[in-house]
Coordinates of C-alpha atoms in Angstrom, one line a residue:
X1402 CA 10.8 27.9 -15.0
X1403 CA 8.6 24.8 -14.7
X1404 CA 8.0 23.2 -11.5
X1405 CA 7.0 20.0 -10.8
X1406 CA 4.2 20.1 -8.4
X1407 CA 0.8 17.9 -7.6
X1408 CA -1.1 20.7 -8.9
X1409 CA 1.2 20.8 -12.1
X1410 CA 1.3 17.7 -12.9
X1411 CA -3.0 18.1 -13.3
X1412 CA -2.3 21.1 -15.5
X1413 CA -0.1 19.3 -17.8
X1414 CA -3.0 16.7 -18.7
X1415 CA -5.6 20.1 -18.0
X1416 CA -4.6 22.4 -20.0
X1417 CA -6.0 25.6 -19.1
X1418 CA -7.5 24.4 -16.1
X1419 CA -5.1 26.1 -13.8
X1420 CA -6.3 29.8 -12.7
X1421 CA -9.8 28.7 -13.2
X1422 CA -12.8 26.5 -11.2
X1423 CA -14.5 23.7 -11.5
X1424 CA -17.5 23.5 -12.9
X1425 CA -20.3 25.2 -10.4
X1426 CA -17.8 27.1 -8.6
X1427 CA -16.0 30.3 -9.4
X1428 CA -14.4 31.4 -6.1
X1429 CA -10.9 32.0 -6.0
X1430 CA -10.7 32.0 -2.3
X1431 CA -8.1 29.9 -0.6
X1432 CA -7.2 28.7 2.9
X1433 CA -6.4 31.2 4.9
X1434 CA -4.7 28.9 7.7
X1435 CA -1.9 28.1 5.4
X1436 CA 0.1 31.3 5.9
X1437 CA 2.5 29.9 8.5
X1438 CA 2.9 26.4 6.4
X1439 CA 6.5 25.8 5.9
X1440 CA 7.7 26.9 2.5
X1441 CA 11.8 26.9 3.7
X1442 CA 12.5 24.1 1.1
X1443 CA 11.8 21.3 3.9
X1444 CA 14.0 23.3 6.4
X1445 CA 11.2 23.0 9.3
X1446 CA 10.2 19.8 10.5
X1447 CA 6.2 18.5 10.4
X1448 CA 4.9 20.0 14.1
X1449 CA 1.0 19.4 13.0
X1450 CA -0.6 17.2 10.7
X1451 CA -3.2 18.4 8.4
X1452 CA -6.1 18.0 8.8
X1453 CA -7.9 15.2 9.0
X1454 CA -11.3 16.8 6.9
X1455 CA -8.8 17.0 4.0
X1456 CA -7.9 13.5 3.8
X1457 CA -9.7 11.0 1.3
X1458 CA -9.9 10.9 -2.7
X1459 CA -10.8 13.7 -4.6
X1460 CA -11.4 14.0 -8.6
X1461 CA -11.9 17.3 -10.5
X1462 CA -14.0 16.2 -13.6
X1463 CA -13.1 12.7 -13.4
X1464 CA -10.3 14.1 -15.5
X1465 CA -7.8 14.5 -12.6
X1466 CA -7.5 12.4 -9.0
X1467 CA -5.6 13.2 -5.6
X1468 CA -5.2 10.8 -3.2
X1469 CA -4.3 13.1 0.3
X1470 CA -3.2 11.6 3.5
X1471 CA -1.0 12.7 6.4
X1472 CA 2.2 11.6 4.9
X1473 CA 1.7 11.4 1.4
X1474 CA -0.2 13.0 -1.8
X1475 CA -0.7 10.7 -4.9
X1476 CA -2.2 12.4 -8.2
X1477 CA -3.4 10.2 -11.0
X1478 CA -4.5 12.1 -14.4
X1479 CA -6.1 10.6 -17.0
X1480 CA -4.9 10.9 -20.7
X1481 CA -8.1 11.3 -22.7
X1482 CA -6.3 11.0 -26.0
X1483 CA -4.2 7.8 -25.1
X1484 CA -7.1 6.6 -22.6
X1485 CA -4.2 5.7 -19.6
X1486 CA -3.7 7.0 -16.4
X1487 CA -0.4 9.0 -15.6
X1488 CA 0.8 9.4 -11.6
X1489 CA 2.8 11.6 -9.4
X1490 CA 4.1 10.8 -6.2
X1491 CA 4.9 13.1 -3.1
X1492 CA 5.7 12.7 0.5
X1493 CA 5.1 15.3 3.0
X1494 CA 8.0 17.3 4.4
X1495 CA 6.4 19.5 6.8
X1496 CA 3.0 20.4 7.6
X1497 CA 0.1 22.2 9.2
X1498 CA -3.4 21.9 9.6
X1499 CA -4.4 23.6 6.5
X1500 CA -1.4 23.3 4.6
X1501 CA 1.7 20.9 3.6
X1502 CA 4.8 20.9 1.6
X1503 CA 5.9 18.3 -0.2
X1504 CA 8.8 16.6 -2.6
X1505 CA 8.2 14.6 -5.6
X1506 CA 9.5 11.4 -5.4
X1507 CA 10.8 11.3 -9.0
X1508 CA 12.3 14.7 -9.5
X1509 CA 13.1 16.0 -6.1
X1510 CA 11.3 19.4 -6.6
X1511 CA 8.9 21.0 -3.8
X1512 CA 6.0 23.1 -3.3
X1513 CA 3.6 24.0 -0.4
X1514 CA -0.5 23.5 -0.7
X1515 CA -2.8 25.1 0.9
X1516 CA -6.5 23.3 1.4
X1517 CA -9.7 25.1 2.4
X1518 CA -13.3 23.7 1.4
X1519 CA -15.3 26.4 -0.4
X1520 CA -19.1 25.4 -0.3
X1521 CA -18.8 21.7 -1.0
X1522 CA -15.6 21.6 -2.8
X1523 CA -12.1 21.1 -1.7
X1524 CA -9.9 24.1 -2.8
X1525 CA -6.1 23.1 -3.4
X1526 CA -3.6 26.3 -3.8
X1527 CA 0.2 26.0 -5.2
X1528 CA 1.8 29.4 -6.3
X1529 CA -1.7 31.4 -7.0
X1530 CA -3.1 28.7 -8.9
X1531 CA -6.3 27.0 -7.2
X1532 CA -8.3 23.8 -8.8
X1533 CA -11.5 22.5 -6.8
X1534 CA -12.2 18.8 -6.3
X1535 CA -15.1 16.9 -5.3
X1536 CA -14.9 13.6 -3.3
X1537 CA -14.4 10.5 -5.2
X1538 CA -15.0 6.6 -4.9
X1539 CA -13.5 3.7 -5.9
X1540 CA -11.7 4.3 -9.2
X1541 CA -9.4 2.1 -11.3
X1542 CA -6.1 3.6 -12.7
X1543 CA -6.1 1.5 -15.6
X1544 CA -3.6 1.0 -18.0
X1545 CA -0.8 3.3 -17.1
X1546 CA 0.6 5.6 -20.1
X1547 CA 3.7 3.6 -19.5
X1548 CA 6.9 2.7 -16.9
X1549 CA 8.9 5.5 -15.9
X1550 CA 11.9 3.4 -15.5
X1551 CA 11.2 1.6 -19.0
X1552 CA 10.6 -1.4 -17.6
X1553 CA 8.1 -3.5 -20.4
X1554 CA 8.1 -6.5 -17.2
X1555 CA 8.6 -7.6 -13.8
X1556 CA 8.3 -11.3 -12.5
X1557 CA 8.9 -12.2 -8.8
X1558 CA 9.8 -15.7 -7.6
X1559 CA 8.9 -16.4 -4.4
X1560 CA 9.9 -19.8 -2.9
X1561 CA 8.9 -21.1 0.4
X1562 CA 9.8 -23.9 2.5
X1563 CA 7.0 -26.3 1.5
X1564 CA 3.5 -25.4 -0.6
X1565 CA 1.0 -27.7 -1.1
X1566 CA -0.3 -28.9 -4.6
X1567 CA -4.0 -27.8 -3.2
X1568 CA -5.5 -25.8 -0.3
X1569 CA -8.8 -26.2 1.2
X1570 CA -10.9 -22.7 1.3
X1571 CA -14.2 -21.7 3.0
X1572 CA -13.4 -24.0 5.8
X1573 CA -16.4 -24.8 7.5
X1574 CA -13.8 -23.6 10.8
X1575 CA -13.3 -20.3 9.6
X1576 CA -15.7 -17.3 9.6
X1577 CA -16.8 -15.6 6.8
X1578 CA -15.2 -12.5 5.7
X1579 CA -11.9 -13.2 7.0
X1580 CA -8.6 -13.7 5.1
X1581 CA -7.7 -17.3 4.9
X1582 CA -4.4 -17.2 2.7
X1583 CA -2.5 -14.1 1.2
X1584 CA 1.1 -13.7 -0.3
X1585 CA 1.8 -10.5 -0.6
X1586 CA 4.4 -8.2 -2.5
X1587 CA 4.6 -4.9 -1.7
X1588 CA 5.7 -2.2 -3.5
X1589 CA 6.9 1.2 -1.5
X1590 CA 6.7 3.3 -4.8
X1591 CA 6.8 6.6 -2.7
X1592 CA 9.7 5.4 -1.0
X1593 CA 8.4 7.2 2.2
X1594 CA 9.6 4.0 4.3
X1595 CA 6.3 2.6 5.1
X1596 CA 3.2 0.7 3.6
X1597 CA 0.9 3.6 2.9
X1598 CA -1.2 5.9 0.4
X1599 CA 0.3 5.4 -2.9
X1600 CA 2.1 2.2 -2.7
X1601 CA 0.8 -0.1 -4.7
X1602 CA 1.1 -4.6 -4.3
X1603 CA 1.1 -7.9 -6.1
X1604 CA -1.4 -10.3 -3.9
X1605 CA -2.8 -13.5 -3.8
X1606 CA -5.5 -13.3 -1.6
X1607 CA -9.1 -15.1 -0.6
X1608 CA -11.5 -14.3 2.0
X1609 CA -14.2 -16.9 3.2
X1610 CA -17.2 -16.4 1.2
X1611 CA -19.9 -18.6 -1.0
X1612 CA -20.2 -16.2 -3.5
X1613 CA -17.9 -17.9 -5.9
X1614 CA -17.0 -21.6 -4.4
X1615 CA -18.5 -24.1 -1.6
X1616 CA -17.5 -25.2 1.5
X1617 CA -14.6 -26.9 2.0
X1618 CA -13.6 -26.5 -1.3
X1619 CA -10.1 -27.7 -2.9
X1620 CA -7.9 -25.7 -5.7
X1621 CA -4.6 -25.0 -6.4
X1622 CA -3.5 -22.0 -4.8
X1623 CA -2.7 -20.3 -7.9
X1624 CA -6.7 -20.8 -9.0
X1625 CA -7.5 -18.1 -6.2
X1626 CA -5.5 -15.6 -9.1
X1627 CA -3.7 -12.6 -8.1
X1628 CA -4.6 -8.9 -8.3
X1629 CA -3.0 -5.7 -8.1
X1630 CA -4.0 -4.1 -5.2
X1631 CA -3.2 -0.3 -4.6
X1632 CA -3.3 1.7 -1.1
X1633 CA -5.5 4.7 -0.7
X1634 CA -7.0 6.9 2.2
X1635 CA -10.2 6.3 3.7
X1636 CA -12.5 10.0 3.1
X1637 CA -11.8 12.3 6.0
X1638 CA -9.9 9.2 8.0
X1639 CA -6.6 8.9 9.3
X1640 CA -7.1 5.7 7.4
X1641 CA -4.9 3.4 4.9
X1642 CA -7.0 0.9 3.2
X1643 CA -6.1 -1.5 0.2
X1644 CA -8.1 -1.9 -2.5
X1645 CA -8.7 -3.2 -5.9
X1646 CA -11.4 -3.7 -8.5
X1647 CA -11.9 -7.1 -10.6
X1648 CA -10.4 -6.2 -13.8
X1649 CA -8.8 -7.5 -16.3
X1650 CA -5.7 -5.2 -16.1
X1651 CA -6.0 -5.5 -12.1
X1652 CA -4.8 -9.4 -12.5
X1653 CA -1.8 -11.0 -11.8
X1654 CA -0.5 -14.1 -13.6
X1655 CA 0.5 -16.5 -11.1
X1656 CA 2.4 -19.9 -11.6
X1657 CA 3.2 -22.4 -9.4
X1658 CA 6.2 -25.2 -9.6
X1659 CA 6.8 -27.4 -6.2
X1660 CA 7.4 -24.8 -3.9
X1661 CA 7.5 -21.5 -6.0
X1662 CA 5.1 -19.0 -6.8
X1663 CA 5.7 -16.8 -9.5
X1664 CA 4.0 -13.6 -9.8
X1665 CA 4.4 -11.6 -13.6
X1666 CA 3.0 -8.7 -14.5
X1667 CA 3.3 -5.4 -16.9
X1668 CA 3.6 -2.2 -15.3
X1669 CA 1.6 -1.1 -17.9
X1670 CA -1.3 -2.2 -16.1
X1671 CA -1.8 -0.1 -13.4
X1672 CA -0.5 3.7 -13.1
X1673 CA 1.6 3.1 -10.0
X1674 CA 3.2 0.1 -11.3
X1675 CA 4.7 2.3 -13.7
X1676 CA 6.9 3.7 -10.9
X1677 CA 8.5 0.4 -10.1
X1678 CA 12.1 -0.6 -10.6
X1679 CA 15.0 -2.6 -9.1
X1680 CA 15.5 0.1 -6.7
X1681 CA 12.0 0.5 -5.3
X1682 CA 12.2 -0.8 -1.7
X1683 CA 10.2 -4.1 -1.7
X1684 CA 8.5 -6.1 1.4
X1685 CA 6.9 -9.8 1.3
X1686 CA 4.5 -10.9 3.6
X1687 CA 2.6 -14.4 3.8
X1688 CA -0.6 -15.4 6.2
X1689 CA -2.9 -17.9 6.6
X1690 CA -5.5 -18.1 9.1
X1691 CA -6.6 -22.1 9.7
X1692 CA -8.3 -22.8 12.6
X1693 CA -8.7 -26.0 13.9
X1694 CA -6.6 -27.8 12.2
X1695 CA -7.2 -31.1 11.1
X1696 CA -5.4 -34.2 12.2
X1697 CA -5.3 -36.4 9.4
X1698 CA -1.7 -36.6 7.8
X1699 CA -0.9 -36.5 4.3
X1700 CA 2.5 -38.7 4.2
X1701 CA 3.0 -37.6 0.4
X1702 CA 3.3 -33.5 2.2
X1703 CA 6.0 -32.8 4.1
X1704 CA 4.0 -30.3 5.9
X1705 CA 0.8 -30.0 6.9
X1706 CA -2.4 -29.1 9.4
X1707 CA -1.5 -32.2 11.6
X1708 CA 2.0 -30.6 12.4
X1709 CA 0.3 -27.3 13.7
X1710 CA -1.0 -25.9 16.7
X1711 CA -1.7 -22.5 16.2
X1712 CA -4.0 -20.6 14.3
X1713 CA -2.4 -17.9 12.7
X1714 CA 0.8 -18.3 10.3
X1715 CA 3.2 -15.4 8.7
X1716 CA 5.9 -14.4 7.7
X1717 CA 8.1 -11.3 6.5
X1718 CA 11.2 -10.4 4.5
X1719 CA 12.6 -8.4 5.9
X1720 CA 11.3 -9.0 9.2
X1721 CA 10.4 -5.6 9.5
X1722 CA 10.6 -2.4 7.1
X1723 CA 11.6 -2.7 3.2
X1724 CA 14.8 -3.8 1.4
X1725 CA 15.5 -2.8 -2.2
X1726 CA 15.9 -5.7 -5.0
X1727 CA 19.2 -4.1 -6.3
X1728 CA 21.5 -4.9 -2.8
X1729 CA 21.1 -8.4 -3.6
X1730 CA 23.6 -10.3 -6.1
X1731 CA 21.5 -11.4 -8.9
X1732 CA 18.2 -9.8 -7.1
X1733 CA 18.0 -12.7 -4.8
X1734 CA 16.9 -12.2 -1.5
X1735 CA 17.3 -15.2 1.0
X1736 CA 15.6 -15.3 4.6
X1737 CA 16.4 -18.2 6.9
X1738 CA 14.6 -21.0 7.5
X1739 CA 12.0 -21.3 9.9
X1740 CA 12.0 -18.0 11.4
X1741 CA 8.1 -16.8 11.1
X1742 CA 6.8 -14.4 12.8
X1743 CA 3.9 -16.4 14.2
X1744 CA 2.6 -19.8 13.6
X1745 CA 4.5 -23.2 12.1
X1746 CA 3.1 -23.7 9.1
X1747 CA 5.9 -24.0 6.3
X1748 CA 3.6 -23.1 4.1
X1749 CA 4.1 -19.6 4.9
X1750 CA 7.6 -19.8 5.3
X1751 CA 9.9 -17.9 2.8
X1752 CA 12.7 -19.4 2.0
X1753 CA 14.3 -16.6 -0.7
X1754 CA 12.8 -14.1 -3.4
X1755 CA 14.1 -13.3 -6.7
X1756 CA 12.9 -10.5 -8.7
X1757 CA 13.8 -10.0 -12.6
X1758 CA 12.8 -6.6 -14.2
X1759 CA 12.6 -6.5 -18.0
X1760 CA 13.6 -3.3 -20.1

């Protein structure tokens, strides 16, 4: 009987590969630290993470990707044929230092891996099959091969207490390279209950820089563009970073009427959008970072820097964790008024979110 783990989901797109090596290599040796993982079907609980060494992004051929952290693996494979990227999701059930076992998200199925490097390659073992991976940068999962929930759009409305018609970026206040505005939807597509390695977001974001505009510079907040931005492990790190590359399938369309933002996008696009629905928990976060306010009001605004003291603004919903689209009548969510986590600014302030998914 087929089983559905990481290492078979590479196969699938590989072929043959399983049983053999990577190029360069042809040892069949695996870990020997894995022997007392936890292969009890999830029956013991995680006592020791793996380790750390194991952690990071790892491709075999640039034909196959696995994205390994301490509580989640994510595998991407790349469909030569159909030129798209395909992607599994699992969350760690129990583990040791050389060895984990883990449930896909979609189909509920587990298996145990063992790790082991042999020379310079990482060795991954499920059931007496063993593939070898190198370690691999940046890479862009780019279009999927399509939704697994058959879902052709989703578009999120996002309304907030007040938003300006234009925003002021590379303040001559703030320092370069930090984050002056970002609104945020997050997307826990591993459903492990937390932002981490495999989730995937919709973002507007802009860090202080003259690479692109000047000082003091005003635009509409939708000119900043949004991107999909994916979480992944740092190489050998305990680390969850986002990233994204500046592509055309990595961008967002992003409207903006009064107060709304509207972000629309194809989960086509990007290989762990395609595991999005109404039921995957969701989590919206806005911050600005304006220092030193100016004084000078704006009577057309309703809100502005004059009415602010502080120099940090955000705001969740929830106000902590993830709620799913599908408890909400109509898939709108509601937050009340005023209630940010830091700051005053109302431009931060989320008022409600409506999602709408397209099949």
């Amino acid at each position: 009987m087929f089983r559905h783990t990481f290492l078979s989901v590479i196969c699938c797109t590989l072929l043959a590969a399983c049983g053999g090596s990577s190029s360069g290599n042809s040892s069949d040796e695996t870990s020997s630290g894995g022997q007392d993982s936890s292969s009890s079907g999830g029956q013991e609980s995680v006592s020791i993470p793996l380790d750390s060494q194991f952690y990071g992004l790892w491709t075999y051929a640039d034909a196959a990707y696995v994205a390994v952290a301490k509580d989640t693996v994510t595998v991407f494979t790349h469909d030569l044929e159909k030129d798209c990227y395909d992607s599994g999701l699992f969350t760690v059930d129990a583990s040791t230092e050389t060895s984990l076992t883990s449930t896909d998200v979609e189909t509920g199925e587990q298996a145990t891996s063992k790790f082991a490097f042999v020379d310079d390659y990482l060795s991954i073992e499920e059931e007496g099959e063993v593939l070898y991976f190198q370690q691999a940068g940046l890479f862009d999962p780019t279009p999927s091969c399509g939704s697994y929930h058959d879902v052709t759009e989703v578009e999120v409305a996002l309304d907030l207490s007040f938003l300006p018609p234009y925003v002021v970026i590379n303040r001559d206040a703030q320092d370069t390279g930090k984050v002056e505005y970002d609104y945020a939807i997050r997307f826990d597509v591993n459903k492990s209950g937390t932002l981490d390695a495999g989730d995937v977001a919709l973002i507007i974001r802009h860090f202080k820089s003259d690479a692109e505009y000047p000082n003091n510079h005003s635009l509409a907040i939708t000119e900043l563009e949004g991107d999909i931005w994916s979480y992944m492990p740092r190489h050998q790190q305990d680390v969850i970073a986002s990233e994204h590359t500046n592509t055309e399938l990595n961008s967002v369309q992003v409207e903006q009427s009064g107060n709304r933002l509207t972000f629309t996008v194809d989960p086509g696009q990007h290989a762990l959008l395609a595991h999005i629905n109404e039921e995957t928990p969701v989590q919206i976060r806005t911050f600005m970072n304006y220092p030193e306010p100016e004084a000078e009001v704006i009577s057309e605004w309703s809100d502005g820097p004059w009415n602010w003291s502080s120099k940090l603004h955000q705001d969740a919903l929830p106000d902590s964790g993830f709620t799913q689209p599908n408890f909400y009548s109509d898939m709108l969510i509601d937050d009340a008024a005023a209630d940010l986590i830091q700051g005053e600014s109302m431009w931060v302030d989320i008022k409600s979110v409506k999602f709408s998914f397209t099949k």
